[in-house]
Amino acid sequence: MASFSNIGAICKVPSAPSLSSSSSRALFPTTLRNFNHSQVSRSRSCRLCIRSSYAEAVRGNPNSDAIDVVADVKTERIVVIGGSGFVGSAICKAAVSEGIEVISLSRSGRPSNSNPWVDQVTWITGDVFYANWDEILIGATAVVSTLGGFGSDEQMLRINGEANVVAVNAAKEYGIPKFILISVHDYNLPSFLLQSGYFTGKRKAESEVLSKFPSSGVVLRPAFIYGKRKVDGFEIPLDLIGEPLEKLLRATESFTKPLNSLPASDLVLAPPVSVDDVAYAVINAVKDDDCFGILTIDQIKEAAAGVKV
């Protein structure tokens, strides 16, 4: 099986806020030869629909200094597969906070919590193997898959591998510009341990993303993801363990670095990753047309920080 462990991510950190999704009113001088075209965003994910009263303004008053231009600016529209899960819901919430239109596809549908952002997501109940992609993918600018799970080798191959491959091929067929996959860190495990259905499925999905979307596919490889996770109505505060452990490992990484070459060392030494950092790293990848490849633990942290600023 092909290995992508040496492929790095190319991703720039945004330095300016995104355009508002609401309609805006601007004043443009009637003398347009000095207009700077670089001021207009050329992002694939921003579509401008402009109604101009320029001709009418000039005919009515040739000496007019300014005209009104009403621009309806529509930002990104993403599909989150597994959007009602632990990681998926964090991505949906972060996307809504950034003014991104969100559609979630999951077998459980709309989550039971009453947070305000939930009302701003379109929740579709369904299975990726039997999805009506016409209903889901039309108009999307990116697909984010959080699919993954444990079980028998056969079950893990199907969930971690085959299900993601189906989603990748659907996105490719519908001409979606970008695909983002939440995968997993390999923990520096020996190759024979990576042959389990869990890792084999994940790497199969990675291979599909990077081959079908060679210049726009993004794979995130976080280690243990922490946050407040709800299971059957009960909240499990994984952050009580993950957050202090992350701080400890990062504070001591200069001392533990020589141990990184030891097999399976990252089972102990790989810093946990906040679910919010994963979510905002995804948002960075959605917004940045030049971001593609594999994001390591440190790159996930860096990408998230760029959006949070």
PDB file of C-alpha atoms in Angstrom:
ATOM      1  CA  MET A   1       0.000   0.000   0.000  1.00  0.00           C
ATOM      2  CA  ALA A   2       1.265   3.461  -0.846  1.00  0.00           C
ATOM      3  CA  SER A   3       2.443   5.489   2.076  1.00  0.00           C
ATOM      4  CA  PHE A   4       1.872   9.220   2.304  1.00  0.00           C
ATOM      5  CA  SER A   5       3.798   9.775   5.512  1.00  0.00           C
ATOM      6  CA  ASN A   6       6.370  11.974   3.741  1.00  0.00           C
ATOM      7  CA  ILE A   7       3.878  14.254   2.016  1.00  0.00           C
ATOM      8  CA  GLY A   8       3.688  17.609   3.745  1.00  0.00           C
ATOM      9  CA  ALA A   9       0.890  20.119   3.698  1.00  0.00           C
ATOM     10  CA  ILE A  10       1.025  23.420   1.879  1.00  0.00           C
ATOM     11  CA  CYS A  11      -1.178  25.842   3.742  1.00  0.00           C
ATOM     12  CA  LYS A  12      -1.018  29.567   4.297  1.00  0.00           C
ATOM     13  CA  VAL A  13      -2.428  31.218   7.400  1.00  0.00           C
ATOM     14  CA  PRO A  14      -5.071  33.833   6.561  1.00  0.00           C
ATOM     15  CA  SER A  15      -4.131  37.354   7.508  1.00  0.00           C
ATOM     16  CA  ALA A  16      -7.348  39.159   6.688  1.00  0.00           C
ATOM     17  CA  PRO A  17     -10.963  38.570   7.689  1.00  0.00           C
ATOM     18  CA  SER A  18     -13.281  36.932   5.155  1.00  0.00           C
ATOM     19  CA  LEU A  19     -15.979  38.858   3.344  1.00  0.00           C
ATOM     20  CA  SER A  20     -19.294  39.153   5.139  1.00  0.00           C
ATOM     21  CA  SER A  21     -22.085  36.950   3.874  1.00  0.00           C
ATOM     22  CA  SER A  22     -24.600  39.741   4.259  1.00  0.00           C
ATOM     23  CA  SER A  23     -25.380  42.259   1.555  1.00  0.00           C
ATOM     24  CA  SER A  24     -23.131  45.285   1.582  1.00  0.00           C
ATOM     25  CA  ARG A  25     -23.444  48.736   0.010  1.00  0.00           C
ATOM     26  CA  ALA A  26     -20.357  50.362  -1.485  1.00  0.00           C
ATOM     27  CA  LEU A  27     -19.591  53.677  -3.161  1.00  0.00           C
ATOM     28  CA  PHE A  28     -17.455  53.570  -6.332  1.00  0.00           C
ATOM     29  CA  PRO A  29     -16.095  56.682  -8.137  1.00  0.00           C
ATOM     30  CA  THR A  30     -17.419  57.213 -11.651  1.00  0.00           C
ATOM     31  CA  THR A  31     -13.842  57.383 -12.900  1.00  0.00           C
ATOM     32  CA  LEU A  32     -12.907  53.709 -12.907  1.00  0.00           C
ATOM     33  CA  ARG A  33      -9.485  53.681 -14.572  1.00  0.00           C
ATOM     34  CA  ASN A  34      -7.723  53.839 -11.192  1.00  0.00           C
ATOM     35  CA  PHE A  35      -9.715  50.915  -9.761  1.00  0.00           C
ATOM     36  CA  ASN A  36      -7.502  48.279  -8.152  1.00  0.00           C
ATOM     37  CA  HIS A  37      -8.745  44.857  -9.293  1.00  0.00           C
ATOM     38  CA  SER A  38      -6.667  43.126  -6.626  1.00  0.00           C
ATOM     39  CA  GLN A  39      -9.150  44.413  -4.062  1.00  0.00           C
ATOM     40  CA  VAL A  40     -11.733  41.931  -5.314  1.00  0.00           C
ATOM     41  CA  SER A  41     -11.328  38.477  -3.828  1.00  0.00           C
ATOM     42  CA  ARG A  42     -10.509  35.867  -6.455  1.00  0.00           C
ATOM     43  CA  SER A  43     -11.268  32.949  -4.144  1.00  0.00           C
ATOM     44  CA  ARG A  44     -13.137  30.089  -5.860  1.00  0.00           C
ATOM     45  CA  SER A  45     -15.490  30.022  -2.921  1.00  0.00           C
ATOM     46  CA  CYS A  46     -16.726  33.589  -3.038  1.00  0.00           C
ATOM     47  CA  ARG A  47     -19.359  34.390  -5.662  1.00  0.00           C
ATOM     48  CA  LEU A  48     -20.414  37.989  -6.293  1.00  0.00           C
ATOM     49  CA  CYS A  49     -23.823  38.915  -7.617  1.00  0.00           C
ATOM     50  CA  ILE A  50     -23.837  42.691  -8.300  1.00  0.00           C
ATOM     51  CA  ARG A  51     -26.671  44.977  -9.353  1.00  0.00           C
ATOM     52  CA  SER A  52     -25.284  48.296 -10.609  1.00  0.00           C
ATOM     53  CA  SER A  53     -27.146  51.550 -11.175  1.00  0.00           C
ATOM     54  CA  TYR A  54     -24.122  53.118 -12.921  1.00  0.00           C
ATOM     55  CA  ALA A  55     -25.753  53.798 -16.295  1.00  0.00           C
ATOM     56  CA  GLU A  56     -28.906  55.224 -14.737  1.00  0.00           C
ATOM     57  CA  ALA A  57     -26.845  57.390 -12.357  1.00  0.00           C
ATOM     58  CA  VAL A  58     -24.798  58.894 -15.200  1.00  0.00           C
ATOM     59  CA  ARG A  59     -27.844  59.580 -17.367  1.00  0.00           C
ATOM     60  CA  GLY A  60     -29.686  61.178 -14.462  1.00  0.00           C
ATOM     61  CA  ASN A  61     -26.764  63.296 -13.238  1.00  0.00           C
ATOM     62  CA  PRO A  62     -23.550  63.293 -15.330  1.00  0.00           C
ATOM     63  CA  ASN A  63     -21.754  65.270 -12.621  1.00  0.00           C
ATOM     64  CA  SER A  64     -22.426  62.684  -9.954  1.00  0.00           C
ATOM     65  CA  ASP A  65     -19.310  61.733  -7.963  1.00  0.00           C
ATOM     66  CA  ALA A  66     -20.437  58.339  -6.816  1.00  0.00           C
ATOM     67  CA  ILE A  67     -22.805  55.496  -7.586  1.00  0.00           C
ATOM     68  CA  ASP A  68     -24.412  52.833  -5.444  1.00  0.00           C
ATOM     69  CA  VAL A  69     -23.517  49.196  -6.033  1.00  0.00           C
ATOM     70  CA  VAL A  70     -25.412  46.538  -4.094  1.00  0.00           C
ATOM     71  CA  ALA A  71     -23.431  43.302  -3.837  1.00  0.00           C
ATOM     72  CA  ASP A  72     -24.815  40.025  -2.549  1.00  0.00           C
ATOM     73  CA  VAL A  73     -21.770  38.088  -1.376  1.00  0.00           C
ATOM     74  CA  LYS A  74     -22.148  34.355  -0.788  1.00  0.00           C
ATOM     75  CA  THR A  75     -19.367  32.614   1.071  1.00  0.00           C
ATOM     76  CA  GLU A  76     -18.415  28.944   1.220  1.00  0.00           C
ATOM     77  CA  ARG A  77     -20.923  26.130   1.436  1.00  0.00           C
ATOM     78  CA  ILE A  78     -19.581  22.946   3.007  1.00  0.00           C
ATOM     79  CA  VAL A  79     -20.944  19.453   3.491  1.00  0.00           C
ATOM     80  CA  VAL A  80     -19.849  17.771   6.735  1.00  0.00           C
ATOM     81  CA  ILE A  81     -20.213  14.002   6.647  1.00  0.00           C
ATOM     82  CA  GLY A  82     -20.722  12.813  10.204  1.00  0.00           C
ATOM     83  CA  GLY A  83     -21.681  16.333  11.271  1.00  0.00           C
ATOM     84  CA  SER A  84     -23.600  15.268  14.361  1.00  0.00           C
ATOM     85  CA  GLY A  85     -20.635  13.422  15.890  1.00  0.00           C
ATOM     86  CA  PHE A  86     -18.009  14.672  18.328  1.00  0.00           C
ATOM     87  CA  VAL A  87     -15.601  16.105  15.733  1.00  0.00           C
ATOM     88  CA  GLY A  88     -18.245  16.788  13.108  1.00  0.00           C
ATOM     89  CA  SER A  89     -20.393  18.958  15.382  1.00  0.00           C
ATOM     90  CA  ALA A  90     -17.335  21.010  16.361  1.00  0.00           C
ATOM     91  CA  ILE A  91     -16.629  21.601  12.664  1.00  0.00           C
ATOM     92  CA  CYS A  92     -20.244  22.603  12.011  1.00  0.00           C
ATOM     93  CA  LYS A  93     -20.184  25.025  14.951  1.00  0.00           C
ATOM     94  CA  ALA A  94     -16.882  26.591  13.854  1.00  0.00           C
ATOM     95  CA  ALA A  95     -18.106  26.931  10.268  1.00  0.00           C
ATOM     96  CA  VAL A  96     -21.303  28.661  11.361  1.00  0.00           C
ATOM     97  CA  SER A  97     -19.266  31.074  13.504  1.00  0.00           C
ATOM     98  CA  GLU A  98     -17.248  31.968  10.386  1.00  0.00           C
ATOM     99  CA  GLY A  99     -20.346  32.654   8.304  1.00  0.00           C
ATOM    100  CA  ILE A 100     -20.085  29.463   6.255  1.00  0.00           C
ATOM    101  CA  GLU A 101     -23.221  27.678   5.056  1.00  0.00           C
ATOM    102  CA  VAL A 102     -23.266  24.126   6.443  1.00  0.00           C
ATOM    103  CA  ILE A 103     -25.016  20.902   5.464  1.00  0.00           C
ATOM    104  CA  SER A 104     -24.548  17.831   7.642  1.00  0.00           C
ATOM    105  CA  LEU A 105     -25.080  14.241   6.524  1.00  0.00           C
ATOM    106  CA  SER A 106     -25.187  11.648   9.278  1.00  0.00           C
ATOM    107  CA  ARG A 107     -27.168   8.594  10.282  1.00  0.00           C
ATOM    108  CA  SER A 108     -28.377  10.260  13.491  1.00  0.00           C
ATOM    109  CA  GLY A 109     -29.397  13.552  11.864  1.00  0.00           C
ATOM    110  CA  ARG A 110     -29.962  16.660  13.958  1.00  0.00           C
ATOM    111  CA  PRO A 111     -28.337  16.514  17.420  1.00  0.00           C
ATOM    112  CA  SER A 112     -30.521  16.841  20.487  1.00  0.00           C
ATOM    113  CA  ASN A 113     -28.762  19.848  22.037  1.00  0.00           C
ATOM    114  CA  SER A 114     -30.375  23.274  21.785  1.00  0.00           C
ATOM    115  CA  ASN A 115     -27.334  25.432  21.066  1.00  0.00           C
ATOM    116  CA  PRO A 116     -28.182  28.377  18.762  1.00  0.00           C
ATOM    117  CA  TRP A 117     -25.731  27.341  16.037  1.00  0.00           C
ATOM    118  CA  VAL A 118     -27.616  24.057  15.539  1.00  0.00           C
ATOM    119  CA  ASP A 119     -30.525  25.954  13.953  1.00  0.00           C
ATOM    120  CA  GLN A 120     -28.169  27.379  11.324  1.00  0.00           C
ATOM    121  CA  VAL A 121     -27.135  23.962   9.958  1.00  0.00           C
ATOM    122  CA  THR A 122     -29.121  21.929   7.443  1.00  0.00           C
ATOM    123  CA  TRP A 123     -29.314  18.442   8.968  1.00  0.00           C
ATOM    124  CA  ILE A 124     -29.834  15.504   6.614  1.00  0.00           C
ATOM    125  CA  THR A 125     -30.348  12.017   7.989  1.00  0.00           C
ATOM    126  CA  GLY A 126     -28.825   9.340   5.801  1.00  0.00           C
ATOM    127  CA  ASP A 127     -26.118   6.780   5.115  1.00  0.00           C
ATOM    128  CA  VAL A 128     -23.173   7.651   2.887  1.00  0.00           C
ATOM    129  CA  PHE A 129     -23.622   4.374   0.981  1.00  0.00           C
ATOM    130  CA  TYR A 130     -27.209   5.281   0.035  1.00  0.00           C
ATOM    131  CA  ALA A 131     -27.063   9.076  -0.009  1.00  0.00           C
ATOM    132  CA  ASN A 132     -28.988  11.223  -2.461  1.00  0.00           C
ATOM    133  CA  TRP A 133     -25.994  13.270  -3.572  1.00  0.00           C
ATOM    134  CA  ASP A 134     -28.157  15.555  -5.748  1.00  0.00           C
ATOM    135  CA  GLU A 135     -29.769  16.787  -2.542  1.00  0.00           C
ATOM    136  CA  ILE A 136     -26.496  17.108  -0.661  1.00  0.00           C
ATOM    137  CA  LEU A 137     -23.642  18.182  -2.938  1.00  0.00           C
ATOM    138  CA  ILE A 138     -25.150  20.648  -5.407  1.00  0.00           C
ATOM    139  CA  GLY A 139     -23.566  24.063  -4.806  1.00  0.00           C
ATOM    140  CA  ALA A 140     -21.024  22.836  -2.255  1.00  0.00           C
ATOM    141  CA  THR A 141     -17.506  24.270  -2.302  1.00  0.00           C
ATOM    142  CA  ALA A 142     -15.969  21.624  -0.028  1.00  0.00           C
ATOM    143  CA  VAL A 143     -16.739  18.272   1.564  1.00  0.00           C
ATOM    144  CA  VAL A 144     -15.411  17.387   5.015  1.00  0.00           C
ATOM    145  CA  SER A 145     -15.499  13.761   6.157  1.00  0.00           C
ATOM    146  CA  THR A 146     -15.209  12.782   9.814  1.00  0.00           C
ATOM    147  CA  LEU A 147     -16.197   9.162   9.180  1.00  0.00           C
ATOM    148  CA  GLY A 148     -14.385   6.610  11.316  1.00  0.00           C
ATOM    149  CA  GLY A 149     -14.936   4.039  14.003  1.00  0.00           C
ATOM    150  CA  PHE A 150     -13.901   0.837  15.716  1.00  0.00           C
ATOM    151  CA  GLY A 151     -15.097  -2.757  15.510  1.00  0.00           C
ATOM    152  CA  SER A 152     -13.979  -5.867  13.707  1.00  0.00           C
ATOM    153  CA  ASP A 153     -11.389  -5.523  10.947  1.00  0.00           C
ATOM    154  CA  GLU A 154     -14.136  -5.867   8.361  1.00  0.00           C
ATOM    155  CA  GLN A 155     -16.246  -3.175  10.007  1.00  0.00           C
ATOM    156  CA  MET A 156     -13.320  -0.770  10.341  1.00  0.00           C
ATOM    157  CA  LEU A 157     -12.311  -1.267   6.708  1.00  0.00           C
ATOM    158  CA  ARG A 158     -15.855  -0.431   5.670  1.00  0.00           C
ATOM    159  CA  ILE A 159     -16.314   2.601   7.925  1.00  0.00           C
ATOM    160  CA  ASN A 160     -12.813   4.090   7.813  1.00  0.00           C
ATOM    161  CA  GLY A 161     -12.022   3.123   4.237  1.00  0.00           C
ATOM    162  CA  GLU A 162     -14.893   2.217   1.924  1.00  0.00           C
ATOM    163  CA  ALA A 163     -17.365   4.803   3.250  1.00  0.00           C
ATOM    164  CA  ASN A 164     -14.836   7.598   2.780  1.00  0.00           C
ATOM    165  CA  VAL A 165     -13.915   6.342  -0.690  1.00  0.00           C
ATOM    166  CA  VAL A 166     -17.609   6.538  -1.671  1.00  0.00           C
ATOM    167  CA  ALA A 167     -17.769  10.129  -0.421  1.00  0.00           C
ATOM    168  CA  VAL A 168     -14.551  11.127  -2.197  1.00  0.00           C
ATOM    169  CA  ASN A 169     -15.740   9.717  -5.523  1.00  0.00           C
ATOM    170  CA  ALA A 170     -19.130  11.398  -5.179  1.00  0.00           C
ATOM    171  CA  ALA A 171     -17.451  14.743  -4.502  1.00  0.00           C
ATOM    172  CA  LYS A 172     -15.191  14.255  -7.509  1.00  0.00           C
ATOM    173  CA  GLU A 173     -18.106  13.289  -9.767  1.00  0.00           C
ATOM    174  CA  TYR A 174     -20.069  16.394  -8.733  1.00  0.00           C
ATOM    175  CA  GLY A 175     -17.093  18.679  -9.312  1.00  0.00           C
ATOM    176  CA  ILE A 176     -16.619  19.762  -5.704  1.00  0.00           C
ATOM    177  CA  PRO A 177     -13.363  21.782  -5.569  1.00  0.00           C
ATOM    178  CA  LYS A 178     -12.013  20.483  -2.250  1.00  0.00           C
ATOM    179  CA  PHE A 179     -12.183  17.409  -0.025  1.00  0.00           C
ATOM    180  CA  ILE A 180     -10.987  17.383   3.600  1.00  0.00           C
ATOM    181  CA  LEU A 181     -10.535  14.154   5.545  1.00  0.00           C
ATOM    182  CA  ILE A 182     -10.121  13.723   9.283  1.00  0.00           C
ATOM    183  CA  SER A 183      -7.670  10.825   9.556  1.00  0.00           C
ATOM    184  CA  VAL A 184      -5.343   9.770  12.378  1.00  0.00           C
ATOM    185  CA  HIS A 185      -1.725  10.066  13.470  1.00  0.00           C
ATOM    186  CA  ASP A 186       0.224   6.828  12.985  1.00  0.00           C
ATOM    187  CA  TYR A 187       1.838   7.073  16.449  1.00  0.00           C
ATOM    188  CA  ASN A 188       5.118   5.824  14.984  1.00  0.00           C
ATOM    189  CA  LEU A 189       3.743   2.305  15.173  1.00  0.00           C
ATOM    190  CA  PRO A 190       5.604  -0.627  13.592  1.00  0.00           C
ATOM    191  CA  SER A 191       4.302  -1.487  10.131  1.00  0.00           C
ATOM    192  CA  PHE A 192       2.753  -4.772  11.235  1.00  0.00           C
ATOM    193  CA  LEU A 193       0.522  -2.915  13.717  1.00  0.00           C
ATOM    194  CA  LEU A 194      -0.607  -0.539  10.982  1.00  0.00           C
ATOM    195  CA  GLN A 195      -2.115  -3.478   9.093  1.00  0.00           C
ATOM    196  CA  SER A 196      -5.215  -3.478  11.297  1.00  0.00           C
ATOM    197  CA  GLY A 197      -8.533  -2.592   9.699  1.00  0.00           C
ATOM    198  CA  TYR A 198      -8.558   0.765  11.468  1.00  0.00           C
ATOM    199  CA  PHE A 199      -5.309   2.120  10.027  1.00  0.00           C
ATOM    200  CA  THR A 200      -5.626   0.278   6.718  1.00  0.00           C
ATOM    201  CA  GLY A 201      -9.040   1.843   6.192  1.00  0.00           C
ATOM    202  CA  LYS A 202      -7.806   5.318   7.111  1.00  0.00           C
ATOM    203  CA  ARG A 203      -4.809   5.087   4.770  1.00  0.00           C
ATOM    204  CA  LYS A 204      -7.025   3.810   1.955  1.00  0.00           C
ATOM    205  CA  ALA A 205      -9.228   6.872   2.402  1.00  0.00           C
ATOM    206  CA  GLU A 206      -6.178   9.161   2.473  1.00  0.00           C
ATOM    207  CA  SER A 207      -4.893   7.634  -0.753  1.00  0.00           C
ATOM    208  CA  GLU A 208      -8.233   8.255  -2.443  1.00  0.00           C
ATOM    209  CA  VAL A 209      -8.368  11.898  -1.317  1.00  0.00           C
ATOM    210  CA  LEU A 210      -4.822  12.685  -2.402  1.00  0.00           C
ATOM    211  CA  SER A 211      -5.181  10.957  -5.767  1.00  0.00           C
ATOM    212  CA  LYS A 212      -8.605  12.386  -6.687  1.00  0.00           C
ATOM    213  CA  PHE A 213      -7.829  15.865  -5.291  1.00  0.00           C
ATOM    214  CA  PRO A 214      -4.045  16.146  -5.799  1.00  0.00           C
ATOM    215  CA  SER A 215      -3.877  19.947  -5.537  1.00  0.00           C
ATOM    216  CA  SER A 216      -6.783  20.607  -3.165  1.00  0.00           C
ATOM    217  CA  GLY A 217      -7.263  17.517  -0.996  1.00  0.00           C
ATOM    218  CA  VAL A 218      -6.444  17.944   2.687  1.00  0.00           C
ATOM    219  CA  VAL A 219      -5.827  15.185   5.230  1.00  0.00           C
ATOM    220  CA  LEU A 220      -5.656  16.011   8.947  1.00  0.00           C
ATOM    221  CA  ARG A 221      -3.753  13.540  11.118  1.00  0.00           C
ATOM    222  CA  PRO A 222      -4.470  14.455  14.738  1.00  0.00           C
ATOM    223  CA  ALA A 223      -3.533  12.312  17.720  1.00  0.00           C
ATOM    224  CA  PHE A 224      -5.984  11.834  20.603  1.00  0.00           C
ATOM    225  CA  ILE A 225      -8.728  14.466  20.229  1.00  0.00           C
ATOM    226  CA  TYR A 226     -10.082  15.951  23.420  1.00  0.00           C
ATOM    227  CA  GLY A 227     -13.043  18.120  24.323  1.00  0.00           C
ATOM    228  CA  LYS A 228     -16.451  17.712  25.918  1.00  0.00           C
ATOM    229  CA  ARG A 229     -17.930  14.635  24.280  1.00  0.00           C
ATOM    230  CA  LYS A 230     -21.558  13.582  24.685  1.00  0.00           C
ATOM    231  CA  VAL A 231     -22.354   9.868  24.661  1.00  0.00           C
ATOM    232  CA  ASP A 232     -25.949   8.708  25.154  1.00  0.00           C
ATOM    233  CA  GLY A 233     -26.851  11.991  26.816  1.00  0.00           C
ATOM    234  CA  PHE A 234     -23.880  11.981  29.173  1.00  0.00           C
ATOM    235  CA  GLU A 235     -21.049  14.496  28.820  1.00  0.00           C
ATOM    236  CA  ILE A 236     -17.537  13.064  29.052  1.00  0.00           C
ATOM    237  CA  PRO A 237     -15.029  15.857  29.840  1.00  0.00           C
ATOM    238  CA  LEU A 238     -12.070  14.532  27.842  1.00  0.00           C
ATOM    239  CA  ASP A 239     -10.527  17.998  28.101  1.00  0.00           C
ATOM    240  CA  LEU A 240      -9.814  17.409  31.809  1.00  0.00           C
ATOM    241  CA  ILE A 241      -7.239  14.858  30.688  1.00  0.00           C
ATOM    242  CA  GLY A 242      -6.295  16.059  27.228  1.00  0.00           C
ATOM    243  CA  GLU A 243      -5.631  19.733  27.865  1.00  0.00           C
ATOM    244  CA  PRO A 244      -3.139  19.386  30.764  1.00  0.00           C
ATOM    245  CA  LEU A 245      -1.480  16.444  29.006  1.00  0.00           C
ATOM    246  CA  GLU A 246      -1.025  18.503  25.845  1.00  0.00           C
ATOM    247  CA  LYS A 247       0.551  21.347  27.840  1.00  0.00           C
ATOM    248  CA  LEU A 248       2.849  18.934  29.651  1.00  0.00           C
ATOM    249  CA  LEU A 249       4.052  17.187  26.503  1.00  0.00           C
ATOM    250  CA  ARG A 250       4.647  20.450  24.668  1.00  0.00           C
ATOM    251  CA  ALA A 251       6.547  21.873  27.643  1.00  0.00           C
ATOM    252  CA  THR A 252       8.818  18.832  27.766  1.00  0.00           C
ATOM    253  CA  GLU A 253       9.146  18.049  24.040  1.00  0.00           C
ATOM    254  CA  SER A 254      12.715  19.387  23.866  1.00  0.00           C
ATOM    255  CA  PHE A 255      13.693  16.740  26.398  1.00  0.00           C
ATOM    256  CA  THR A 256      11.647  13.894  24.923  1.00  0.00           C
ATOM    257  CA  LYS A 257      12.564  14.556  21.275  1.00  0.00           C
ATOM    258  CA  PRO A 258      15.407  11.973  21.241  1.00  0.00           C
ATOM    259  CA  LEU A 259      12.808   9.318  22.077  1.00  0.00           C
ATOM    260  CA  ASN A 260      10.682  10.077  19.005  1.00  0.00           C
ATOM    261  CA  SER A 261      12.550   7.569  16.860  1.00  0.00           C
ATOM    262  CA  LEU A 262      11.583   4.670  19.112  1.00  0.00           C
ATOM    263  CA  PRO A 263       8.798   2.434  17.746  1.00  0.00           C
ATOM    264  CA  ALA A 264       5.367   3.347  19.106  1.00  0.00           C
ATOM    265  CA  SER A 265       6.867   6.213  21.113  1.00  0.00           C
ATOM    266  CA  ASP A 266       4.089   8.563  20.018  1.00  0.00           C
ATOM    267  CA  LEU A 267       1.546   6.504  21.898  1.00  0.00           C
ATOM    268  CA  VAL A 268       2.949   8.346  24.889  1.00  0.00           C
ATOM    269  CA  LEU A 269       4.650  11.393  23.395  1.00  0.00           C
ATOM    270  CA  ALA A 270       2.238  12.660  20.712  1.00  0.00           C
ATOM    271  CA  PRO A 271       0.418  15.728  22.106  1.00  0.00           C
ATOM    272  CA  PRO A 272      -3.384  15.446  22.233  1.00  0.00           C
ATOM    273  CA  VAL A 273      -5.289  17.877  20.024  1.00  0.00           C
ATOM    274  CA  SER A 274      -8.260  20.006  21.016  1.00  0.00           C
ATOM    275  CA  VAL A 275     -11.412  19.292  19.012  1.00  0.00           C
ATOM    276  CA  ASP A 276     -11.679  23.058  18.480  1.00  0.00           C
ATOM    277  CA  ASP A 277      -8.193  23.121  16.941  1.00  0.00           C
ATOM    278  CA  VAL A 278      -9.205  20.338  14.566  1.00  0.00           C
ATOM    279  CA  ALA A 279     -12.372  22.242  13.660  1.00  0.00           C
ATOM    280  CA  TYR A 280     -10.623  25.547  12.990  1.00  0.00           C
ATOM    281  CA  ALA A 281      -7.844  23.849  11.038  1.00  0.00           C
ATOM    282  CA  VAL A 282     -10.609  22.506   8.796  1.00  0.00           C
ATOM    283  CA  ILE A 283     -12.024  26.021   8.412  1.00  0.00           C
ATOM    284  CA  ASN A 284      -8.558  27.241   7.435  1.00  0.00           C
ATOM    285  CA  ALA A 285      -8.357  24.512   4.791  1.00  0.00           C
ATOM    286  CA  VAL A 286     -11.832  25.389   3.501  1.00  0.00           C
ATOM    287  CA  LYS A 287     -10.955  29.056   3.092  1.00  0.00           C
ATOM    288  CA  ASP A 288      -7.420  28.662   1.771  1.00  0.00           C
ATOM    289  CA  ASP A 289      -7.359  27.568  -1.874  1.00  0.00           C
ATOM    290  CA  ASP A 290      -3.605  26.962  -1.599  1.00  0.00           C
ATOM    291  CA  CYS A 291      -3.890  24.508   1.284  1.00  0.00           C
ATOM    292  CA  PHE A 292      -3.488  20.842   0.381  1.00  0.00           C
ATOM    293  CA  GLY A 293      -1.673  17.702   1.502  1.00  0.00           C
ATOM    294  CA  ILE A 294      -1.277  16.147   4.938  1.00  0.00           C
ATOM    295  CA  LEU A 295      -1.447  18.247   8.106  1.00  0.00           C
ATOM    296  CA  THR A 296       0.533  16.897  11.033  1.00  0.00           C
ATOM    297  CA  ILE A 297      -0.305  17.551  14.678  1.00  0.00           C
ATOM    298  CA  ASP A 298       1.783  20.727  14.786  1.00  0.00           C
ATOM    299  CA  GLN A 299       0.412  21.950  11.458  1.00  0.00           C
ATOM    300  CA  ILE A 300      -3.154  21.437  12.683  1.00  0.00           C
ATOM    301  CA  LYS A 301      -2.373  23.622  15.680  1.00  0.00           C
ATOM    302  CA  GLU A 302      -0.788  26.304  13.480  1.00  0.00           C
ATOM    303  CA  ALA A 303      -3.633  26.310  10.977  1.00  0.00           C
ATOM    304  CA  ALA A 304      -6.217  26.637  13.743  1.00  0.00           C
ATOM    305  CA  ALA A 305      -4.369  29.547  15.314  1.00  0.00           C
ATOM    306  CA  GLY A 306      -4.511  31.419  12.017  1.00  0.00           C
ATOM    307  CA  VAL A 307      -8.313  31.316  11.971  1.00  0.00           C
ATOM    308  CA  LYS A 308      -8.780  32.070  15.675  1.00  0.00           C
ATOM    309  CA  VAL A 309      -6.826  35.348  15.420  1.00  0.00           C
TER     310      VAL A 309
END
